[in-house]
JSON list of C-alpha atoms in Angstrom, two decimals:
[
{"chain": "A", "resi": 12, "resn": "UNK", "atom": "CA", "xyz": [10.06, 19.53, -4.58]},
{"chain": "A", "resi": 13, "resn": "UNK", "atom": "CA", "xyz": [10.58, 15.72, -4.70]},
{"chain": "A", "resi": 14, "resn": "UNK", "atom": "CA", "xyz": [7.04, 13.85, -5.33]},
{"chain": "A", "resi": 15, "resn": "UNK", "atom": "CA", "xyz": [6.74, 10.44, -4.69]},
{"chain": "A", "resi": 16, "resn": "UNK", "atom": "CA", "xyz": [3.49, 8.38, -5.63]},
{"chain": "A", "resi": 17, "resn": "UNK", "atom": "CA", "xyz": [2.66, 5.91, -2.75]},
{"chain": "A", "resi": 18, "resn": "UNK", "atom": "CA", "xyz": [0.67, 2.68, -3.62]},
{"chain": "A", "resi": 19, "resn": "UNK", "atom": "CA", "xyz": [-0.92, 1.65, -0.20]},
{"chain": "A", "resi": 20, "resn": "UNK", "atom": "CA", "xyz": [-3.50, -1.44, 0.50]},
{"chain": "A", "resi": 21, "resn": "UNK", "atom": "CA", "xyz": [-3.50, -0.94, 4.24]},
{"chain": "A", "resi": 22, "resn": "UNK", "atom": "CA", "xyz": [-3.45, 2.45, 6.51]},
{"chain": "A", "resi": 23, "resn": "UNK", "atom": "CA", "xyz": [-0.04, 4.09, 6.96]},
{"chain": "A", "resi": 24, "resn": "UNK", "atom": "CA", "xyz": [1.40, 2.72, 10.41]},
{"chain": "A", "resi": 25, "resn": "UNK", "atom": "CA", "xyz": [4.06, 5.31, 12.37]},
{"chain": "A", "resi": 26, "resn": "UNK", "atom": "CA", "xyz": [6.44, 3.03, 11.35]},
{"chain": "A", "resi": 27, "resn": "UNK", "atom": "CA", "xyz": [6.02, 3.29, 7.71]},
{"chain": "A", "resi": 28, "resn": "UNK", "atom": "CA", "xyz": [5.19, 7.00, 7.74]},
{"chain": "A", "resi": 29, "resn": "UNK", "atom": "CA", "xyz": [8.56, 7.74, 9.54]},
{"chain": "A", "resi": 30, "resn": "UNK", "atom": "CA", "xyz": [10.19, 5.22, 7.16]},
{"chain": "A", "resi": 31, "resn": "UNK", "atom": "CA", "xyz": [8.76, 7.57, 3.67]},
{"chain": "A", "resi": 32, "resn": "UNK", "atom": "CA", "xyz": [9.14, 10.62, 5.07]},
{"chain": "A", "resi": 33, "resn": "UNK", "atom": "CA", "xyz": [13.17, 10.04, 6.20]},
{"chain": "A", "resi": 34, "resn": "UNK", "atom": "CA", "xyz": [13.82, 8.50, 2.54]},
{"chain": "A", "resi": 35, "resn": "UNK", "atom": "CA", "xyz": [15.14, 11.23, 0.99]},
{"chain": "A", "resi": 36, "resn": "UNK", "atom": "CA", "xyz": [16.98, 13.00, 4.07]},
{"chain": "A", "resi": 37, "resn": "UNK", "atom": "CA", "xyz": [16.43, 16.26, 4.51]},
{"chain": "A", "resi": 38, "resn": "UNK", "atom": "CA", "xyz": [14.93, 16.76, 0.37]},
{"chain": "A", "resi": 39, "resn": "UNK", "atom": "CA", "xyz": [11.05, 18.11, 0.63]},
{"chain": "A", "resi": 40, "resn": "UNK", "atom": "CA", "xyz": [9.00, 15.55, -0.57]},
{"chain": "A", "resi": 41, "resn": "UNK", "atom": "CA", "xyz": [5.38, 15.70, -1.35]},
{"chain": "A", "resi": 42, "resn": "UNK", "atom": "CA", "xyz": [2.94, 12.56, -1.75]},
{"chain": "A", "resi": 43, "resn": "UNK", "atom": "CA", "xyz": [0.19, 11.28, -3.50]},
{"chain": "A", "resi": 44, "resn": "UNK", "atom": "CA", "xyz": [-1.04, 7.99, -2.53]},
{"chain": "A", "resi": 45, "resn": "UNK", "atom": "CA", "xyz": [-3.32, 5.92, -4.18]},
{"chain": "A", "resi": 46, "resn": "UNK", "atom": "CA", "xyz": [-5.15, 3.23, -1.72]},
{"chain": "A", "resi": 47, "resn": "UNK", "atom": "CA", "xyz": [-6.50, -0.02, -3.61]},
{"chain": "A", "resi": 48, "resn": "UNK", "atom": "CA", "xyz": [-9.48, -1.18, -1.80]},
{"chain": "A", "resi": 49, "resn": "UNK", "atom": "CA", "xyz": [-9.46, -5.48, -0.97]},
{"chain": "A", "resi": 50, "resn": "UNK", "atom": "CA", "xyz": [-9.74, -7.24, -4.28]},
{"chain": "A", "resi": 51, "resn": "UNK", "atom": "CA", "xyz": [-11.86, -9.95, -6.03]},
{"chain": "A", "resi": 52, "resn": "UNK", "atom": "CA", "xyz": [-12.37, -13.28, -5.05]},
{"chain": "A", "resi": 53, "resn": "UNK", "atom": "CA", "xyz": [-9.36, -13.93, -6.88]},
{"chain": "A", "resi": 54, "resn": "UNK", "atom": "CA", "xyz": [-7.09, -11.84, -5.12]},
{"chain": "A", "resi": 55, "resn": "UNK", "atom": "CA", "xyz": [-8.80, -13.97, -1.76]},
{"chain": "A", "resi": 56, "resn": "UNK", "atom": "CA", "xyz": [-7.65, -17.13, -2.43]},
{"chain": "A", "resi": 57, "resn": "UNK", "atom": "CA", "xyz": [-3.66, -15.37, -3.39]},
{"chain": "A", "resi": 58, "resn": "UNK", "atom": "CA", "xyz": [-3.95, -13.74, 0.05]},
{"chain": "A", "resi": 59, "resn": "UNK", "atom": "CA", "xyz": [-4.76, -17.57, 1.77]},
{"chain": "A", "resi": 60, "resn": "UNK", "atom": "CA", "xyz": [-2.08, -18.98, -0.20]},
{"chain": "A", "resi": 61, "resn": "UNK", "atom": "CA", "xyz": [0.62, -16.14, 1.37]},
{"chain": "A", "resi": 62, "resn": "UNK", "atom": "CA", "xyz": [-1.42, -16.49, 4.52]},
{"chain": "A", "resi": 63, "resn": "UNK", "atom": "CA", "xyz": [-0.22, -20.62, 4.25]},
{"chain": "A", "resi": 64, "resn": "UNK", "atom": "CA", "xyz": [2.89, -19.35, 3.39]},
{"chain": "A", "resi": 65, "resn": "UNK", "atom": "CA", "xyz": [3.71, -17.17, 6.30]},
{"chain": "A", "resi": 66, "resn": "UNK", "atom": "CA", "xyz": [2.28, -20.11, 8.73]},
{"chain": "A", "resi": 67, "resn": "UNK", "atom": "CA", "xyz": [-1.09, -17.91, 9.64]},
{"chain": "A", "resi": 68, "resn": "UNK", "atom": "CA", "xyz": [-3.43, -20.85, 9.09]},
{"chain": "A", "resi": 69, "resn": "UNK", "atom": "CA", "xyz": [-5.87, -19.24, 10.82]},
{"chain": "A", "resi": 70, "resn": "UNK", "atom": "CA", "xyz": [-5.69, -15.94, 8.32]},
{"chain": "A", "resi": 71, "resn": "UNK", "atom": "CA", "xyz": [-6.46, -18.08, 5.95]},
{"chain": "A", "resi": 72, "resn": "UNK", "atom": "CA", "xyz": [-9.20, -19.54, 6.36]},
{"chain": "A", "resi": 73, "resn": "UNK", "atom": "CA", "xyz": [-10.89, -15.75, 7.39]},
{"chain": "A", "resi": 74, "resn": "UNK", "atom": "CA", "xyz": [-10.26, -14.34, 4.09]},
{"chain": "A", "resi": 75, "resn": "UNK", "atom": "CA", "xyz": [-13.20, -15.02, 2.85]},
{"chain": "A", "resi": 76, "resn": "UNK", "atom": "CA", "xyz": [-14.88, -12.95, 5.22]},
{"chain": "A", "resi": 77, "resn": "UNK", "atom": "CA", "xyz": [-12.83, -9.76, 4.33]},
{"chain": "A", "resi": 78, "resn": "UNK", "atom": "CA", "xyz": [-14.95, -6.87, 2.44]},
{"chain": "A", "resi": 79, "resn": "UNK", "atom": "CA", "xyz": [-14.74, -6.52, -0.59]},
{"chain": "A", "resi": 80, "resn": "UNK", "atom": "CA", "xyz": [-15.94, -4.39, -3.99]},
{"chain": "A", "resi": 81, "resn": "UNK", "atom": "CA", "xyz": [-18.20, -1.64, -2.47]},
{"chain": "A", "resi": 82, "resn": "UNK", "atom": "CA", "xyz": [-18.31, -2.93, 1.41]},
{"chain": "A", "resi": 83, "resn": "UNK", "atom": "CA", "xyz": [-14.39, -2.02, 0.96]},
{"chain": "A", "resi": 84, "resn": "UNK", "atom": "CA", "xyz": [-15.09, 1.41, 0.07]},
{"chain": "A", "resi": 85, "resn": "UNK", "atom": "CA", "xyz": [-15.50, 2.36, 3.15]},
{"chain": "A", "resi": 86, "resn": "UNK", "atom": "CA", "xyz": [-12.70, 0.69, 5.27]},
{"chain": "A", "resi": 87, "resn": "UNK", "atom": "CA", "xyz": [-10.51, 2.25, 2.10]},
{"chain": "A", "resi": 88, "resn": "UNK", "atom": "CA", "xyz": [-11.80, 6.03, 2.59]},
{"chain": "A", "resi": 89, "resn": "UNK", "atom": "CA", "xyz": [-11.06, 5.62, 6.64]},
{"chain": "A", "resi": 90, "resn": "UNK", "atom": "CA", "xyz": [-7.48, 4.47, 5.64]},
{"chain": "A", "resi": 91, "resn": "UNK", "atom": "CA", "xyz": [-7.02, 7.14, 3.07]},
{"chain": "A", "resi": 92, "resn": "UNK", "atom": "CA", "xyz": [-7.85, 9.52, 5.87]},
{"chain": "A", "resi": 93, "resn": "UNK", "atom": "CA", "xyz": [-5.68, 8.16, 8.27]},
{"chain": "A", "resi": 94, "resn": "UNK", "atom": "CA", "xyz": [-2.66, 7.94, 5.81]},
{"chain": "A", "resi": 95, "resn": "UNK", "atom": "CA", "xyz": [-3.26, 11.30, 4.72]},
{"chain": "A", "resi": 96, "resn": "UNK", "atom": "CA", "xyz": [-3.40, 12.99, 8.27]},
{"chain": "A", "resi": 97, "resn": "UNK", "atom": "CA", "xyz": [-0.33, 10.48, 8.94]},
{"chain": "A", "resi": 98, "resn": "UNK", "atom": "CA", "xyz": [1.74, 11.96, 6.59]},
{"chain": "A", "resi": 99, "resn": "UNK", "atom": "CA", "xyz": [0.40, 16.15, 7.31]},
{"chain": "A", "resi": 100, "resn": "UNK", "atom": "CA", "xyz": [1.10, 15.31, 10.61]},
{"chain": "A", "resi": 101, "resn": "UNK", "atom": "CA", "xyz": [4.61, 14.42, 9.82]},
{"chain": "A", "resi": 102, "resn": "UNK", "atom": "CA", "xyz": [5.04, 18.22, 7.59]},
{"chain": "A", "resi": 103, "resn": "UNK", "atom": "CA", "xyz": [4.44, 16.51, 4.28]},
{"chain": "A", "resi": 104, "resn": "UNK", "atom": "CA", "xyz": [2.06, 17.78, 1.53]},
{"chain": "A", "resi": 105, "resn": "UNK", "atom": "CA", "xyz": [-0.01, 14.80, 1.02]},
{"chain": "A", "resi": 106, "resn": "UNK", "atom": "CA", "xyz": [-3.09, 14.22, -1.47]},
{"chain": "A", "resi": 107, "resn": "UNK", "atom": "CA", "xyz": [-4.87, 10.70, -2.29]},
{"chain": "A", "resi": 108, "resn": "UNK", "atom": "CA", "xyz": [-7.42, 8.61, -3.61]},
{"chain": "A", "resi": 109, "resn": "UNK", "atom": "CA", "xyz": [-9.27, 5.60, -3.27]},
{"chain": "A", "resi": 110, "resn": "UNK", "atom": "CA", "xyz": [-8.48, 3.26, -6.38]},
{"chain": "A", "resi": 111, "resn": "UNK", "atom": "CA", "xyz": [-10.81, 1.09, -6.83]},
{"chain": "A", "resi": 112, "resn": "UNK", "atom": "CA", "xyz": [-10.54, -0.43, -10.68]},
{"chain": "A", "resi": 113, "resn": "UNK", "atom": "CA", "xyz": [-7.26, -0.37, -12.58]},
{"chain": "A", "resi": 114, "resn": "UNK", "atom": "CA", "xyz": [-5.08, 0.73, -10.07]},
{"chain": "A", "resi": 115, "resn": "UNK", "atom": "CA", "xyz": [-1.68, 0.38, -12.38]},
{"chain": "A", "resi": 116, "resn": "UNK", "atom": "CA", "xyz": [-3.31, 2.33, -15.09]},
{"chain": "A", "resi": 117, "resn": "UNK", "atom": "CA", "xyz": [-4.64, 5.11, -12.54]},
{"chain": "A", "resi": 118, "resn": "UNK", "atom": "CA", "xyz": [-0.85, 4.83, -10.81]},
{"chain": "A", "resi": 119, "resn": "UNK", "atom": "CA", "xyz": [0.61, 5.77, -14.83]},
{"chain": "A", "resi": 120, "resn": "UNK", "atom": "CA", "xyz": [-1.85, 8.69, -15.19]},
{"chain": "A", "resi": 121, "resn": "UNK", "atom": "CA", "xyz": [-1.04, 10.35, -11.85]},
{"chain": "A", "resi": 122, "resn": "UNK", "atom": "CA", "xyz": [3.03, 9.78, -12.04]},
{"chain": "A", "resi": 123, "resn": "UNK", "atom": "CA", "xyz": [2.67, 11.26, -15.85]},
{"chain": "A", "resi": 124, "resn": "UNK", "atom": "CA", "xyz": [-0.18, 14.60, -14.96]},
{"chain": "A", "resi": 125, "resn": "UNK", "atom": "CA", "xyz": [2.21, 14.87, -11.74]},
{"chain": "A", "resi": 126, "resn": "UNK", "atom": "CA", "xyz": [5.26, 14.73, -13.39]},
{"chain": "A", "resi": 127, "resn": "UNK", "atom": "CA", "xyz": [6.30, 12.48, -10.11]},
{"chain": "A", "resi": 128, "resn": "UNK", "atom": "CA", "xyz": [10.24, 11.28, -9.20]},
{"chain": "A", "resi": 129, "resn": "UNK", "atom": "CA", "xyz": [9.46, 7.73, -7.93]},
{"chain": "A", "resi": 130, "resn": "UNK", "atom": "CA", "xyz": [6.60, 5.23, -7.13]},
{"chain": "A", "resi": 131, "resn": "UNK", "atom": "CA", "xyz": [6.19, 3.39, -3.51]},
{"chain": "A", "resi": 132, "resn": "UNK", "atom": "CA", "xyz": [4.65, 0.35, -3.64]},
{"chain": "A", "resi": 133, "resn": "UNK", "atom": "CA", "xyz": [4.09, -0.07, -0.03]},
{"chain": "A", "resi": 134, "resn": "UNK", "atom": "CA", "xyz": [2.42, -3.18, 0.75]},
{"chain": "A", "resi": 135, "resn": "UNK", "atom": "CA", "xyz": [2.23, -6.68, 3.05]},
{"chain": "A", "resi": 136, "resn": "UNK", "atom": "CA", "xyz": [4.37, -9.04, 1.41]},
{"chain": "A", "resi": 137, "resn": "UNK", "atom": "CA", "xyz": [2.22, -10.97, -1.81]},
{"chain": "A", "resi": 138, "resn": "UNK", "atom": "CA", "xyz": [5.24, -14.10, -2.32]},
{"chain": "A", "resi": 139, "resn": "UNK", "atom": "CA", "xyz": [2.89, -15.97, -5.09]},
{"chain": "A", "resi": 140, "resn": "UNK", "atom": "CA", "xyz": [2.05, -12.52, -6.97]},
{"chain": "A", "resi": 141, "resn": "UNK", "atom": "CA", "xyz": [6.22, -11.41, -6.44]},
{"chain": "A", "resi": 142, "resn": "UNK", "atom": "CA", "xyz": [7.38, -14.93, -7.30]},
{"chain": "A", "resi": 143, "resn": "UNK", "atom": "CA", "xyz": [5.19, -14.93, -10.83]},
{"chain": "A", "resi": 144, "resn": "UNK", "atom": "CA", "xyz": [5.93, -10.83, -11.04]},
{"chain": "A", "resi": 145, "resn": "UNK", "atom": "CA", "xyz": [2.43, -9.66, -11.10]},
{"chain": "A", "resi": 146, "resn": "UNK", "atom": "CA", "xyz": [2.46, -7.58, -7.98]},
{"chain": "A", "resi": 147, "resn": "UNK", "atom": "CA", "xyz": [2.32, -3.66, -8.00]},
{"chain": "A", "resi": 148, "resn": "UNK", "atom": "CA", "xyz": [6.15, -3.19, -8.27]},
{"chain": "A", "resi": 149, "resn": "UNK", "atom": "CA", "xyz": [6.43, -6.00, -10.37]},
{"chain": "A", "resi": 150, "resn": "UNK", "atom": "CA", "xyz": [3.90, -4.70, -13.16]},
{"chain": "A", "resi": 151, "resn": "UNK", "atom": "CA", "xyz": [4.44, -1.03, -12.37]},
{"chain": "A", "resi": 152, "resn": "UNK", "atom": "CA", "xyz": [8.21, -0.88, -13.52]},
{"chain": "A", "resi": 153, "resn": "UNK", "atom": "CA", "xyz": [6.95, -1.91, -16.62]},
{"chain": "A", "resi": 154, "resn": "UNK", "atom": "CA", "xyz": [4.21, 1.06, -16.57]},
{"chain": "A", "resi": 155, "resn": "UNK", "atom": "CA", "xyz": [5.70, 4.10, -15.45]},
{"chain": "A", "resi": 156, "resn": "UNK", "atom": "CA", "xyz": [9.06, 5.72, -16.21]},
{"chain": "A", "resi": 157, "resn": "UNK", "atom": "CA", "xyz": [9.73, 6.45, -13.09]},
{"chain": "A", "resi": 158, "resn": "UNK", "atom": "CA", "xyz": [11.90, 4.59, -10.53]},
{"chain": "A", "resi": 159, "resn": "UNK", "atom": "CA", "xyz": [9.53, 1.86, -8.65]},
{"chain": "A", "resi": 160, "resn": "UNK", "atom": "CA", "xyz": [10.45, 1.17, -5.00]},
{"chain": "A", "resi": 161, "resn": "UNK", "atom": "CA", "xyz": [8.91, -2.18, -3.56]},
{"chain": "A", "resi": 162, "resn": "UNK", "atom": "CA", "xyz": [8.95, -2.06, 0.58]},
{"chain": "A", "resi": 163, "resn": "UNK", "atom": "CA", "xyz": [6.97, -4.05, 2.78]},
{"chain": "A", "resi": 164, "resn": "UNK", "atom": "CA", "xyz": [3.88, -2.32, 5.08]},
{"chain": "A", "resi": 165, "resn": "UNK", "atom": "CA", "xyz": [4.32, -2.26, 8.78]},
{"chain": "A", "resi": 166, "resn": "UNK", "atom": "CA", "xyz": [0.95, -3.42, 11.32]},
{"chain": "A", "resi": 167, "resn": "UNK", "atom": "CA", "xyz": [-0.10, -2.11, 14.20]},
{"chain": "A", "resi": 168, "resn": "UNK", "atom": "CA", "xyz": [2.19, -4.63, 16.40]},
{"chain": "A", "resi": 169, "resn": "UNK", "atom": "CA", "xyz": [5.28, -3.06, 14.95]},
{"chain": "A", "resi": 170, "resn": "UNK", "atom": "CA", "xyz": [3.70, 0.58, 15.97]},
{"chain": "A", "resi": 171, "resn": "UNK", "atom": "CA", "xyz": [3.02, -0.97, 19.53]},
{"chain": "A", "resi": 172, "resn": "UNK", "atom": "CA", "xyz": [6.91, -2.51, 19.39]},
{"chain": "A", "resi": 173, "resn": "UNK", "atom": "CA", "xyz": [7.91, 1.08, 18.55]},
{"chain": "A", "resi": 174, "resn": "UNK", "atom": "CA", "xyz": [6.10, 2.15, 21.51]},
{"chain": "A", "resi": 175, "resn": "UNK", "atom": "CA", "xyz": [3.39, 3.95, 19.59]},
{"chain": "A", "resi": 176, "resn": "UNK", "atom": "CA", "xyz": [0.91, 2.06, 20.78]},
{"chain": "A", "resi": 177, "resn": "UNK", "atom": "CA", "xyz": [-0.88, 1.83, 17.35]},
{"chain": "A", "resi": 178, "resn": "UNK", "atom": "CA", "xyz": [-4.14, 3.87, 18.60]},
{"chain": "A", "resi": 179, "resn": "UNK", "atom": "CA", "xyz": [-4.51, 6.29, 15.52]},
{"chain": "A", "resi": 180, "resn": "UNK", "atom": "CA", "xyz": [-4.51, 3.18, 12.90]},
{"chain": "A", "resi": 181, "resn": "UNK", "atom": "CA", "xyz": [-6.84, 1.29, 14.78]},
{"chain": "A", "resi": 182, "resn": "UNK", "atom": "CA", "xyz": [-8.97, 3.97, 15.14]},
{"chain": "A", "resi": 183, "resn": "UNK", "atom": "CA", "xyz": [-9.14, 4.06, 11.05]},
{"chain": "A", "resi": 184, "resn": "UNK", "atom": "CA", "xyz": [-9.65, 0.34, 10.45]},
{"chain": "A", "resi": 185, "resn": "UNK", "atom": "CA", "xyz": [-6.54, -0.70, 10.74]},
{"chain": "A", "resi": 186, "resn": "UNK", "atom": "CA", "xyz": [-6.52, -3.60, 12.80]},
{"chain": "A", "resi": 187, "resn": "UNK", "atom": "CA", "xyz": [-5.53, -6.45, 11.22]}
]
């Protein structure tokens, strides 16, 4: 069996979840996803700056009010769950955990005990951290010796495009 390690920030929509689990064709693949919880301050003021970037002015300025260290916990367990049912739901064996320090570290530890095929870095789109290399992927390929795909998350709009309607990932916090 194919296992791929799944680096989320964000809960699964039906759009991604049908995008991972058609990857490899008809190959059984099993998953392990490891869901960071919102960063530092730090990480704030990069998310404003892509915020600027993609022209959501208004995102920016409400980053600041995200959770964050243990208020994230939470919001990060409920996506977890979702991901994880997601994914079951779809006839995939799928385990996970909530990441909260060191998530590149934890990723190298799980793809070596696991003896996992490929990481998916499966996140919104970071252009300051990707333009500098110091998002997941980015650092990752350097970490693991395992093939590191980068793809970008899908939100609930693209579920209620798909005619999905979105109602299981904004049941789990996933309204963005």
């Amino acid at each position: 069996m194919f296992t791929s390690v799944l680096m989320i920030e964000k809960p699964l929509s039906s759009v991604d979840v049908e995008f991972v689990t058609t990857l490899h064709g008809t190959e059984e693949v099993a998953f392990i996803l490891l869901m960071q919880p919102r960063g530092d301050q730090a990480d704030a003021l990069l998310r404003a700056i892509d915020d600027v970037a993609f022209g959501e002015l208004k995102e920016a300025g409400r980053e600041g009010d995200e959770p964050e260290g243990a208020e994230a916990r939470g919001p990060a367990e409920l996506a977890l769950a979702h991901s994880l049912a997601a994914l079951r739901a779809a006839g995939r064996e799928a385990t996970g955990v909530v990441v909260e320090n060191h998530p590149l570290d934890h990723l190298k530890s799980v793809v070596e005990e696991s003896a996992a095929d490929e990481v998916i870095v499966l996140t919104e789109p970071h252009y300051v951290e990707e333009f500098f290399h110091r998002d997941w992927a980015s650092r990752a390929r350097h970490k693991v010796g395992v093939p590191v795909l980068k793809l970008f998350a899908h939100g609930v709009e693209d579920d209620e495009a798909a005619g999905d309607g979105g109602g299981a990932a904004k049941g789990a916090g996933g309204s963005e």
